[in-house]
CSV table of C-alpha atoms and ligand atoms in Angstrom, one decimal:
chain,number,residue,atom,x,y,z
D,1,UNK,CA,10.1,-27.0,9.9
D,2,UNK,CA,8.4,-26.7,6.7
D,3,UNK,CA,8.8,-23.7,4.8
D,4,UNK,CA,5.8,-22.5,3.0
D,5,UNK,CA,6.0,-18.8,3.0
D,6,UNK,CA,5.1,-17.3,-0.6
D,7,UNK,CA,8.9,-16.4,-0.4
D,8,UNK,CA,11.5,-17.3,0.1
D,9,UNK,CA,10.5,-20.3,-1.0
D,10,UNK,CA,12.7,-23.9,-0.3
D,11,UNK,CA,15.5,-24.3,-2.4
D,12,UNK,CA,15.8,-28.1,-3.8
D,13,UNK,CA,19.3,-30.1,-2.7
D,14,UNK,CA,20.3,-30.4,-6.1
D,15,UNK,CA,20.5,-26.2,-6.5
D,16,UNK,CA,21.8,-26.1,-3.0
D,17,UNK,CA,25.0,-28.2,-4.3
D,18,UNK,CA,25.4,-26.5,-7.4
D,19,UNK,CA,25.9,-23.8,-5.8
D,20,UNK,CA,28.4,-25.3,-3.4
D,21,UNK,CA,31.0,-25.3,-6.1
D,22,UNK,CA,34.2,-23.3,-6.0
D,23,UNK,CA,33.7,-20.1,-6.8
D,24,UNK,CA,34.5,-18.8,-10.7
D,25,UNK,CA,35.7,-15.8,-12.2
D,26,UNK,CA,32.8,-13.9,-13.7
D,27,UNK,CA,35.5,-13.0,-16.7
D,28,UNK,CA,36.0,-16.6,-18.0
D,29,UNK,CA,35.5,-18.5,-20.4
D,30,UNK,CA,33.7,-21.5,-18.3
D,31,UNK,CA,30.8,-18.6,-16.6
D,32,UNK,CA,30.2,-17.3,-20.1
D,33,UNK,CA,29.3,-21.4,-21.0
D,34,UNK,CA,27.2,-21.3,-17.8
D,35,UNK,CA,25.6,-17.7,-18.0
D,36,UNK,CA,24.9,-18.5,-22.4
D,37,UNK,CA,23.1,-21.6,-21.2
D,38,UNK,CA,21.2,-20.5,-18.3
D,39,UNK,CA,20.0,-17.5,-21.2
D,40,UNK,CA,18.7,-20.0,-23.3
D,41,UNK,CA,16.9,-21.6,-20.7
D,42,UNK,CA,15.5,-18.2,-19.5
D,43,UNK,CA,14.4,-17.8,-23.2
D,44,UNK,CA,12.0,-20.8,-22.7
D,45,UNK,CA,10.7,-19.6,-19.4
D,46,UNK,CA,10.0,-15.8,-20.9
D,47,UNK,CA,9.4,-16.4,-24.3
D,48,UNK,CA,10.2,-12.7,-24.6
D,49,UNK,CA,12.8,-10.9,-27.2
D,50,UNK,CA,15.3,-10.2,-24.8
D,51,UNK,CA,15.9,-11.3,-21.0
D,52,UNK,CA,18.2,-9.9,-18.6
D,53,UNK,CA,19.9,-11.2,-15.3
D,54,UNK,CA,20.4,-8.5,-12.2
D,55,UNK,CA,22.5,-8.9,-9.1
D,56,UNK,CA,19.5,-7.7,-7.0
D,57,UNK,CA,16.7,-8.3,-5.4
D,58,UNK,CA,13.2,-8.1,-7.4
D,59,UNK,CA,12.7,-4.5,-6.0
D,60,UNK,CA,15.9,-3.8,-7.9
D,61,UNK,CA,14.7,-5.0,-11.1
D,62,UNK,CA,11.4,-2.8,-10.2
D,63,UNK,CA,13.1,0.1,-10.2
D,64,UNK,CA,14.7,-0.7,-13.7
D,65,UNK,CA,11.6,-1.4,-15.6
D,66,UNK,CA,10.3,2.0,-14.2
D,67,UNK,CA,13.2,3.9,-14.7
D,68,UNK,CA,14.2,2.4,-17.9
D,69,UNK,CA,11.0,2.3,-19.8
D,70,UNK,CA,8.7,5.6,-18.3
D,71,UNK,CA,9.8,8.5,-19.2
D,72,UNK,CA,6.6,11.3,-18.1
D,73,UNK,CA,4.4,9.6,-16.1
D,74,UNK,CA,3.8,6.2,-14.5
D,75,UNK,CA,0.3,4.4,-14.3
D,76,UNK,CA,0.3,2.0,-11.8
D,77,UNK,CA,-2.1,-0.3,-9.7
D,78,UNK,CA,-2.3,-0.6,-6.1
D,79,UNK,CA,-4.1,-3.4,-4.6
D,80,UNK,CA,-0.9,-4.0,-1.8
D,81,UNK,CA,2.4,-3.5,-1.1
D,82,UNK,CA,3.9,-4.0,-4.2
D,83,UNK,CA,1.1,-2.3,-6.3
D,84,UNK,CA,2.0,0.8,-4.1
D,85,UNK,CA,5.7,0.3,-4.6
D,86,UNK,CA,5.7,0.9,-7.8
D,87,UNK,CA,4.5,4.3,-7.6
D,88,UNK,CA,6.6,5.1,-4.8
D,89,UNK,CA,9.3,4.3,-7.5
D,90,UNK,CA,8.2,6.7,-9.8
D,91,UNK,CA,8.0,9.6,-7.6
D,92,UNK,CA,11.6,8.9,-5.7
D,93,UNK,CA,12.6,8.7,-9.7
D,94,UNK,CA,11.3,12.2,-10.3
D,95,UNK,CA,8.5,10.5,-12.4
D,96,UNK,CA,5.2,11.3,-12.2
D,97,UNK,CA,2.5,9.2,-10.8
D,98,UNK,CA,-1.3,8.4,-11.4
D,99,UNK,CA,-2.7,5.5,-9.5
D,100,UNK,CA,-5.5,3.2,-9.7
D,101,UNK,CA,-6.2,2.2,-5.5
D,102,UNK,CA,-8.2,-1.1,-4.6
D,103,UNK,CA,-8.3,-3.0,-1.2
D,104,UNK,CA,-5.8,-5.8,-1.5
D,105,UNK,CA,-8.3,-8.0,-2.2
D,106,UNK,CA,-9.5,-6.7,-5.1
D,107,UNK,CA,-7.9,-6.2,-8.2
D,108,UNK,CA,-8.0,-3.6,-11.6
D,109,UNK,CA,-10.2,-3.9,-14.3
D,110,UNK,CA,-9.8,-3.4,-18.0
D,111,UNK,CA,-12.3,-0.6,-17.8
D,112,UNK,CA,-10.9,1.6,-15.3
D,113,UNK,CA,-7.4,1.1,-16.6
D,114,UNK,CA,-8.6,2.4,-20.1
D,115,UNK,CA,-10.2,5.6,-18.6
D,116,UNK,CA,-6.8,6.2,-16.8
D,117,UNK,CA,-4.9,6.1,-20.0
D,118,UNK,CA,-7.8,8.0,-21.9
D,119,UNK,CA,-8.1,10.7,-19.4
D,120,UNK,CA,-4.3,11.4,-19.3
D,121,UNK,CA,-1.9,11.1,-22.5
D,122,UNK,CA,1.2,11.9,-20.5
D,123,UNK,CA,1.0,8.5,-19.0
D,124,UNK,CA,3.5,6.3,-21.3
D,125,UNK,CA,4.1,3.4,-19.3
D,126,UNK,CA,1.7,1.2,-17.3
D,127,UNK,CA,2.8,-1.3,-14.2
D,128,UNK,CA,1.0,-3.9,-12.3
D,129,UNK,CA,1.5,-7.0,-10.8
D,130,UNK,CA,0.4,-10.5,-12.1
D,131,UNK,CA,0.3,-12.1,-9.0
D,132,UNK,CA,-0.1,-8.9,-6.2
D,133,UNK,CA,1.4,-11.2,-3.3
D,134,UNK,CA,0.0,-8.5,-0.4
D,135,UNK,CA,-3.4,-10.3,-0.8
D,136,UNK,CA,-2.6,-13.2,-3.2
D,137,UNK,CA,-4.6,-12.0,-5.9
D,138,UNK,CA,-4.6,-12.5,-9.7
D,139,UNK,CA,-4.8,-9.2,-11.7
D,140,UNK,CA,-6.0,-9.6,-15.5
D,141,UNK,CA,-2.8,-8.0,-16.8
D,142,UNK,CA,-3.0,-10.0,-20.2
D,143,UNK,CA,-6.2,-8.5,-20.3
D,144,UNK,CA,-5.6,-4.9,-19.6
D,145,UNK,CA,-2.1,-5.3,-21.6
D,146,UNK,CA,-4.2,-5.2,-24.9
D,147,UNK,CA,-6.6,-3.0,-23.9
D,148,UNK,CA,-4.0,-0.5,-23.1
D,149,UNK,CA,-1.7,-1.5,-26.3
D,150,UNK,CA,-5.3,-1.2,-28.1
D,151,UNK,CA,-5.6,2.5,-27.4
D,152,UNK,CA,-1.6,3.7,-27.4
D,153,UNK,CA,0.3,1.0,-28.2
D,154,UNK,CA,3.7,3.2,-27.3
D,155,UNK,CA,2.5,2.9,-23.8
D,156,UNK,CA,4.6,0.3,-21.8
D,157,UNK,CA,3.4,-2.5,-20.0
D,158,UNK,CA,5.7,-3.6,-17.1
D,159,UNK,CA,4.1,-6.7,-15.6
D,160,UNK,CA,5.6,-7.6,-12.2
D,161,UNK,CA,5.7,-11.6,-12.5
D,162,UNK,CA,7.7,-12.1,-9.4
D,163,UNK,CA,5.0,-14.4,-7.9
D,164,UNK,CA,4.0,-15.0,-11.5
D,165,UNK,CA,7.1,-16.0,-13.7
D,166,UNK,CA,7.4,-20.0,-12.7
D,167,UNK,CA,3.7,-20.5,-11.4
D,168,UNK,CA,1.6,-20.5,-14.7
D,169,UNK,CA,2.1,-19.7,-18.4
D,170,UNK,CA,2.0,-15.9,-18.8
D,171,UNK,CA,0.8,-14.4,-22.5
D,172,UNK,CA,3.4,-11.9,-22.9
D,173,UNK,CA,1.8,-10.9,-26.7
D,174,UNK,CA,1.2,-7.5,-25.0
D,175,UNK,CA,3.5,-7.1,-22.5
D,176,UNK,CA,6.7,-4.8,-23.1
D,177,UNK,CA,8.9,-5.7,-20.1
D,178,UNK,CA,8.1,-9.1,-17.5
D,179,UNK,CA,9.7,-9.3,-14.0
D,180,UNK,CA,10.6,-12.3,-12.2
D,181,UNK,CA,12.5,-13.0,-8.9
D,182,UNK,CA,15.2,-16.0,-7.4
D,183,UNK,CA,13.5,-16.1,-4.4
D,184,UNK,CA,9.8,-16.7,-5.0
D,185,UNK,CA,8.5,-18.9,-7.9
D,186,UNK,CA,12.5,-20.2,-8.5
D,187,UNK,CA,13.5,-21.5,-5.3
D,188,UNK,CA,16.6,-19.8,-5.2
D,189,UNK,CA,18.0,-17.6,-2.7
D,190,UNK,CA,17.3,-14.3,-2.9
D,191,UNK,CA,19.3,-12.0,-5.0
D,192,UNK,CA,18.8,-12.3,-8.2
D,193,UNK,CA,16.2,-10.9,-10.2
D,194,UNK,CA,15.5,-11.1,-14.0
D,195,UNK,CA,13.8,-8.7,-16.8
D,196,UNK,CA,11.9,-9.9,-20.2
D,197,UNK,CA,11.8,-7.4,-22.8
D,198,UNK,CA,10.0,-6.5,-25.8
D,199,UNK,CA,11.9,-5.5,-29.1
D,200,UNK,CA,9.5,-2.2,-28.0
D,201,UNK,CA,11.2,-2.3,-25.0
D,202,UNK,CA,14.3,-2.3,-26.0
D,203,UNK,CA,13.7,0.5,-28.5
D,204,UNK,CA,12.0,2.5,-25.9
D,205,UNK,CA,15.6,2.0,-23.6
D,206,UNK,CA,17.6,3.5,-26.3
D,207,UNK,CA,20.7,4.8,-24.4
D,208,UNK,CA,19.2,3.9,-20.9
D,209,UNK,CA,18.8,5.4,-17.6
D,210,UNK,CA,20.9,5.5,-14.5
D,211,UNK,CA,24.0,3.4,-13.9
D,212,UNK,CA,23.7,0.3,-12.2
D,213,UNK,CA,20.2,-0.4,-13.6
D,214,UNK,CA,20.9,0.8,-16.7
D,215,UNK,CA,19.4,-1.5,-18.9
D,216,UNK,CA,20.8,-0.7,-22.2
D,217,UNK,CA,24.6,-1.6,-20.5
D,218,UNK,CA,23.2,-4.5,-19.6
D,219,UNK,CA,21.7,-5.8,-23.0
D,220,UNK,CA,24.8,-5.3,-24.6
D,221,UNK,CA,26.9,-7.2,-22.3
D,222,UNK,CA,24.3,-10.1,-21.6
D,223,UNK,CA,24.1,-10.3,-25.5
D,224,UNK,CA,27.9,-11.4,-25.0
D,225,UNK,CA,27.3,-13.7,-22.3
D,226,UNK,CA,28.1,-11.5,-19.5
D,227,UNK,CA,27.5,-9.1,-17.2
D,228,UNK,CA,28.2,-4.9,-16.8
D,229,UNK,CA,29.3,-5.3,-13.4
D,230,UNK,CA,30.5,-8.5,-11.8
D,231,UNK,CA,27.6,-11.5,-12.1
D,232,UNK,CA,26.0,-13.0,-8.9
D,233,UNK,CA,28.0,-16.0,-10.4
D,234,UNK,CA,26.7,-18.6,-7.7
D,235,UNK,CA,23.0,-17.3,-8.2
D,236,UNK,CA,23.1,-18.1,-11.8
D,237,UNK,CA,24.7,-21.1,-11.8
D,238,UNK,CA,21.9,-22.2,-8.8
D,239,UNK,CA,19.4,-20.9,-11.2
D,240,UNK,CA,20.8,-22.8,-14.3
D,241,UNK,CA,20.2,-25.7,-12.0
D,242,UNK,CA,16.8,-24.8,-11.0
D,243,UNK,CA,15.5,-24.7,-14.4
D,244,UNK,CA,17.6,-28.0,-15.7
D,245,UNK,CA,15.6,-29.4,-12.3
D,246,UNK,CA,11.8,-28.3,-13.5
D,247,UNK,CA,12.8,-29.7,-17.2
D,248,UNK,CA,14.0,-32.8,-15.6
D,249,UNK,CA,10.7,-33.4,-13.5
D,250,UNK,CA,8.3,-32.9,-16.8
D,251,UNK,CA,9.1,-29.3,-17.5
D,252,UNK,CA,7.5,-26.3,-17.2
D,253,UNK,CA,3.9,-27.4,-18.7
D,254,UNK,CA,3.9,-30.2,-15.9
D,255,UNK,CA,4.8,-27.5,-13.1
D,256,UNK,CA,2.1,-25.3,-14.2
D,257,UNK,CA,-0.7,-27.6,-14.1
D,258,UNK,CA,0.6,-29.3,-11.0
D,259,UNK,CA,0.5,-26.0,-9.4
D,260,UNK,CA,-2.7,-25.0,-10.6
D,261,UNK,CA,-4.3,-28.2,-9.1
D,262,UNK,CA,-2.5,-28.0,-6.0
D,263,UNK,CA,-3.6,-24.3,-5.1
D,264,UNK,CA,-7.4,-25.0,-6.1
D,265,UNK,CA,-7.5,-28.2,-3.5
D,266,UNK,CA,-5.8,-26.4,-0.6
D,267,UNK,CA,-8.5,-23.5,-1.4
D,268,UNK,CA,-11.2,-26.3,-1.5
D,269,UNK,CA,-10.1,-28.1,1.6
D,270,UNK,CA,-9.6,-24.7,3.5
D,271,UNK,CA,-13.2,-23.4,2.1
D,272,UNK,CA,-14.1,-26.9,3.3
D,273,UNK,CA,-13.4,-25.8,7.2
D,274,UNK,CA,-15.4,-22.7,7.0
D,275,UNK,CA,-12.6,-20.5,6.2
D,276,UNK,CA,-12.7,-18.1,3.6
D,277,UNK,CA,-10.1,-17.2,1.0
D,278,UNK,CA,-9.8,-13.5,0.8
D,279,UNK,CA,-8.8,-12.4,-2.4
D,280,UNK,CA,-11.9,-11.9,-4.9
D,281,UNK,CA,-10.1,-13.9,-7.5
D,282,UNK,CA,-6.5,-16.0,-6.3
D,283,UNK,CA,-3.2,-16.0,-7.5
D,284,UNK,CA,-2.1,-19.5,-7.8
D,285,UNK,CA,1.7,-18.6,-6.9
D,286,UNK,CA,-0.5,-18.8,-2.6
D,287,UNK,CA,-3.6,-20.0,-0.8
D,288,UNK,CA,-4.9,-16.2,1.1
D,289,UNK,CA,-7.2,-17.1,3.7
D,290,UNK,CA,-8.5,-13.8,5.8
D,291,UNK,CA,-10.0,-15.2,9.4
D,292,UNK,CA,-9.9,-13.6,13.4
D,293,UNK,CA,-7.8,-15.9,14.1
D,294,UNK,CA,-5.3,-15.6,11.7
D,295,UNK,CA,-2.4,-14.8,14.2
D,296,UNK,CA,-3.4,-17.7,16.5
D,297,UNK,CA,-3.6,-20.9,13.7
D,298,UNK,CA,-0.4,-19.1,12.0
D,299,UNK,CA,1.3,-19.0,15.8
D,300,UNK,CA,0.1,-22.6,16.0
D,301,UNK,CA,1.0,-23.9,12.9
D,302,UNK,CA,4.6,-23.2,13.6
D,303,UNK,CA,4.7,-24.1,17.3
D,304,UNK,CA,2.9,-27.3,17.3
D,305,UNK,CA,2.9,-29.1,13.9
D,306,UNK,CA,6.2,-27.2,12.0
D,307,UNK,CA,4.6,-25.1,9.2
D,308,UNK,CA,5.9,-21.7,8.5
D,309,UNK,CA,3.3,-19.7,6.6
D,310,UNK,CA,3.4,-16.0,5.9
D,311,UNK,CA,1.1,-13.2,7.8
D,312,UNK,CA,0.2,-10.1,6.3
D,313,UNK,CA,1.6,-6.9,6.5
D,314,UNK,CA,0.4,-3.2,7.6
D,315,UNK,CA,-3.2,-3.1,7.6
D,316,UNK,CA,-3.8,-6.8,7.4
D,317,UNK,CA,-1.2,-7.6,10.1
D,318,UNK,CA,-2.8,-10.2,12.1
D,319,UNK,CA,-6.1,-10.7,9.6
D,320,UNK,CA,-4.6,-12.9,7.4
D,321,UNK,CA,-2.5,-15.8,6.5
D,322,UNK,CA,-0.7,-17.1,3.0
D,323,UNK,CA,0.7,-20.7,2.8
D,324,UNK,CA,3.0,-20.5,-0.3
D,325,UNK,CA,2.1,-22.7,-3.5
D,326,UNK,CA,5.4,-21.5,-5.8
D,327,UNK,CA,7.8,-24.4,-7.0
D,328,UNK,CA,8.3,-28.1,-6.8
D,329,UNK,CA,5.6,-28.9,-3.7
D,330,UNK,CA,5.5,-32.6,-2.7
D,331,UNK,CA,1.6,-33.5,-2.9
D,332,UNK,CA,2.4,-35.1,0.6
D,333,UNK,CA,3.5,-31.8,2.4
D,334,UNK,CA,0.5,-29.8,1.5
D,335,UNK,CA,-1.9,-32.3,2.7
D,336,UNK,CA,0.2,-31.7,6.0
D,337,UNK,CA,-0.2,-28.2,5.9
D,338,UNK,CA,-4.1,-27.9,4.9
D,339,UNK,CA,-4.3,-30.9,7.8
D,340,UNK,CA,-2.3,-28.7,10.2
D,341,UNK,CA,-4.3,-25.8,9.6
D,342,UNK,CA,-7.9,-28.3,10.8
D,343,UNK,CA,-6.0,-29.3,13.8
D,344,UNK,CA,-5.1,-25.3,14.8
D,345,UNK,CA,-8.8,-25.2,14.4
D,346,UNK,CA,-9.4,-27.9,16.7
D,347,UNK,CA,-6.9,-26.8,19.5
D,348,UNK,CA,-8.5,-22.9,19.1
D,349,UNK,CA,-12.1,-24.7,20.0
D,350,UNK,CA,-13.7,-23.8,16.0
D,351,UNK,CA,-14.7,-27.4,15.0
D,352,UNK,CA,-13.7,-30.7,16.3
D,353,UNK,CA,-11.2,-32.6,14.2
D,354,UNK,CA,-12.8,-34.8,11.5
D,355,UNK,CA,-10.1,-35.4,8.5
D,356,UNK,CA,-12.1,-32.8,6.5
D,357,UNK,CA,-8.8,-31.2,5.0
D,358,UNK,CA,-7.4,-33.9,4.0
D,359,UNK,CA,-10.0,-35.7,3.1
D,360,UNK,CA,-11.4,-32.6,0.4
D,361,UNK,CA,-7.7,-32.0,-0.7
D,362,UNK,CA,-7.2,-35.8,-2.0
D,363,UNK,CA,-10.5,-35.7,-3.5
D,364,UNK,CA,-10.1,-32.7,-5.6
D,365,UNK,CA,-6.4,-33.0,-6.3
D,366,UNK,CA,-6.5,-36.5,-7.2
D,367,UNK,CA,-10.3,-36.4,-8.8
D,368,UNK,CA,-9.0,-37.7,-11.8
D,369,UNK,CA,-7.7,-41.0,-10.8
D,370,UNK,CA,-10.7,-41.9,-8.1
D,371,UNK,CA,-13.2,-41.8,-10.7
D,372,UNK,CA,-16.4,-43.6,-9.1
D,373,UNK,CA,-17.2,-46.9,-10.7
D,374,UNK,CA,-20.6,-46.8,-12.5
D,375,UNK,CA,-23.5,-48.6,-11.5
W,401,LIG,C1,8.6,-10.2,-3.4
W,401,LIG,C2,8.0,-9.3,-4.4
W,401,LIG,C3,8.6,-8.2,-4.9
W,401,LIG,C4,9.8,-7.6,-4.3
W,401,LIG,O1,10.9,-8.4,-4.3
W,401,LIG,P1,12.1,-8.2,-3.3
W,401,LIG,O2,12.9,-9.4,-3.8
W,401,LIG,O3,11.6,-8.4,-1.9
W,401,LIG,O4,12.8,-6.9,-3.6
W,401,LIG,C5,8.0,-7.5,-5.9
W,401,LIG,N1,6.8,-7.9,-6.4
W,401,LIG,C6,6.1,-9.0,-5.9
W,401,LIG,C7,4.8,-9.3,-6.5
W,401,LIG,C8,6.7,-9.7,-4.9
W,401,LIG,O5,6.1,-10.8,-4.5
């Protein structure tokens, strides 16, 4: 079965027998090698001031941005699940809350963000999502980072980059804290999550807040290779292999634009069946498609030609399915899934089988090398 859920995500052999090794002490000399050199390589992936490893899942590190860096109120955007989590955050924080509410299909723009923050100065932190995975859309968070820095730049911008972080090159110029998760764009296992911080950030932290997701305990111990509490040693030494893995196969540029490439051919070859991608502008971390039959090709996908893709959740139950474009793909197992997804077609009676997907997925993603000859 092929997994291809917008997480979890596969998790390459290689990181699967790192992490079969004995386990360490968290308190040694050998983990602090392992945790200083997995830093560094976070460093490159976050190009932040500061980056930060929790034993948790991303919600986890959520919940520490928010707590950590708002103090009065919490502007947030909800176009989905995770939009919406982050006010629910606030509230169960004792925080308060002013939200911007789209269809999940639909993200913010710089323009109503800015008369949010105008209309209220109590709000002192702003979170969104890069990539809102509800939907698979891409919000314009550099965009709205500046805007918002532009008019108050004490106001914190906590970009959730858990579909994000590992998909494209993020601008963090204007972004005071950045979120990424194992189990989505890192092909880990799920459990770890990671923070990059602004110097601002950190300032803003000061002492911290809470306990466990305290943040200033945790700078000063990661500063010295380790961990406040006891380190998901296995998780960092899977993701130390990870990111040796993505510099190995060309680095992170190479992943980028392979993934960029990838998600705009299954969106073409999908488009290319009649179906319709649902977000108004896509997130490259998954391919959304919105259709009545949604439940029937995703029911079909997995029973007759062994592709796991994701549904969608609450409203869109049943409307909608996302087929994952986060990590190292093979070229050759997305051409199986897009060619999957024509033969559900066929078996539900929508169009007769032609090679369409296939046929507009090669073209597109390998456009470059079938150059026509010129006459
Ligand atoms: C998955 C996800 C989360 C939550 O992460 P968990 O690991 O499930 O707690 C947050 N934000 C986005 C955008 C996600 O895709």
């Amino acid at each position: 079965m092929l997994l291809f859920t917008p997480g979890p995500t596969p998790v390459p052999e290689s990181v699967r027998l790192a992490m079969a090794t004995p386990t360490l002490h968290h308190r040694t000399p050998e983990f602090e090698a392992i945790f200083a050199e997995t830093r560094a390589l976070l460093f490159e992936l976050f190009a932040t001031d500061e980056v930060i490893m929790l034993a948790s899942s991303g919600t986890g590190a959520m919940e520490a941005a928010v707590t950590n860096l708002c103090h009065d109120t919490l502007l947030s955007v909800n176009s989905g699940k995770f939009g919406e989590r982050f006010g629910k955050i606030a509230l169960a924080s004792g925080l308060k809350n002013v939200e911007i509410k789209h269809e999940w299909n639909t993200p913010a723009t710089v323009d109503e963000v800015v008369e949010a923050v105008k209309a209220n100065p109590a709000i002192d932190a702003l979170a969104i999502q890069i990539s809102e995975s509800a939907g698979g859309l891409r919000h314009p968070v550099e965009e709205i980072a500046k805007a918002v820095k532009a008019i108050n730049p004490n106001i914190m911008i906590i970009a959730d980059g858990i579909t994000a972080m590992g998909v494209e090159r993020i601008n963090v110029e204007h972004i005071d804290c950045v979120l990424a998760g194992s189990q989505k764009a890192l092909m880990l296992p799920p459990g770890l999550a990671m923070l990059g911080l602004s110097n601002a950030a950190i300032e803003k932290i000061g002492a911290g807040k809470g306990y466990y997701l305290n943040l200033a305990s945790e700078i000063k111990k990661q500063k010295q290779n380790t961990t406040a509490y006891t380190a998901a040693t296995t998780l960092i030494i899977g993701l130390k292999a990870i990111l040796e893995e993505i510099k190995a196969k060309g680095g992170f540029g190479l992943l980028y634009c392979d993934t960029a490439r990838r998600a705009k051919a299954t969106r073409f070859a999908l488009e290319a069946l009649g179906l319709h991608s649902y977000p108004e502008v896509p997130a490259r971390s998954m391919t959304t498609i919105d259709d009545e039959n949604a439940k029937e090709i995703r029911d079909l996908l997995k029973t007759d030609f062994g592709v796991n893709v994701a549904g969608g959740q609450d409203h869109l139950k049943g409307k909608i399915f996302r087929i994952n474009q986060m990590g190292l793909i093979e070229t050759y197992e997305m051409v199986w899934v897009v060619n999957a997804v024509e033969l559900a077609l066929a078996k539900l009676g929508r169009r007769d089988f032609d090679g369409t997907a296939s046929r507009v997925f090669n073209e597109e993603y390998f456009k470059s090398t079938l150059k026509k000859e010129e006459k």
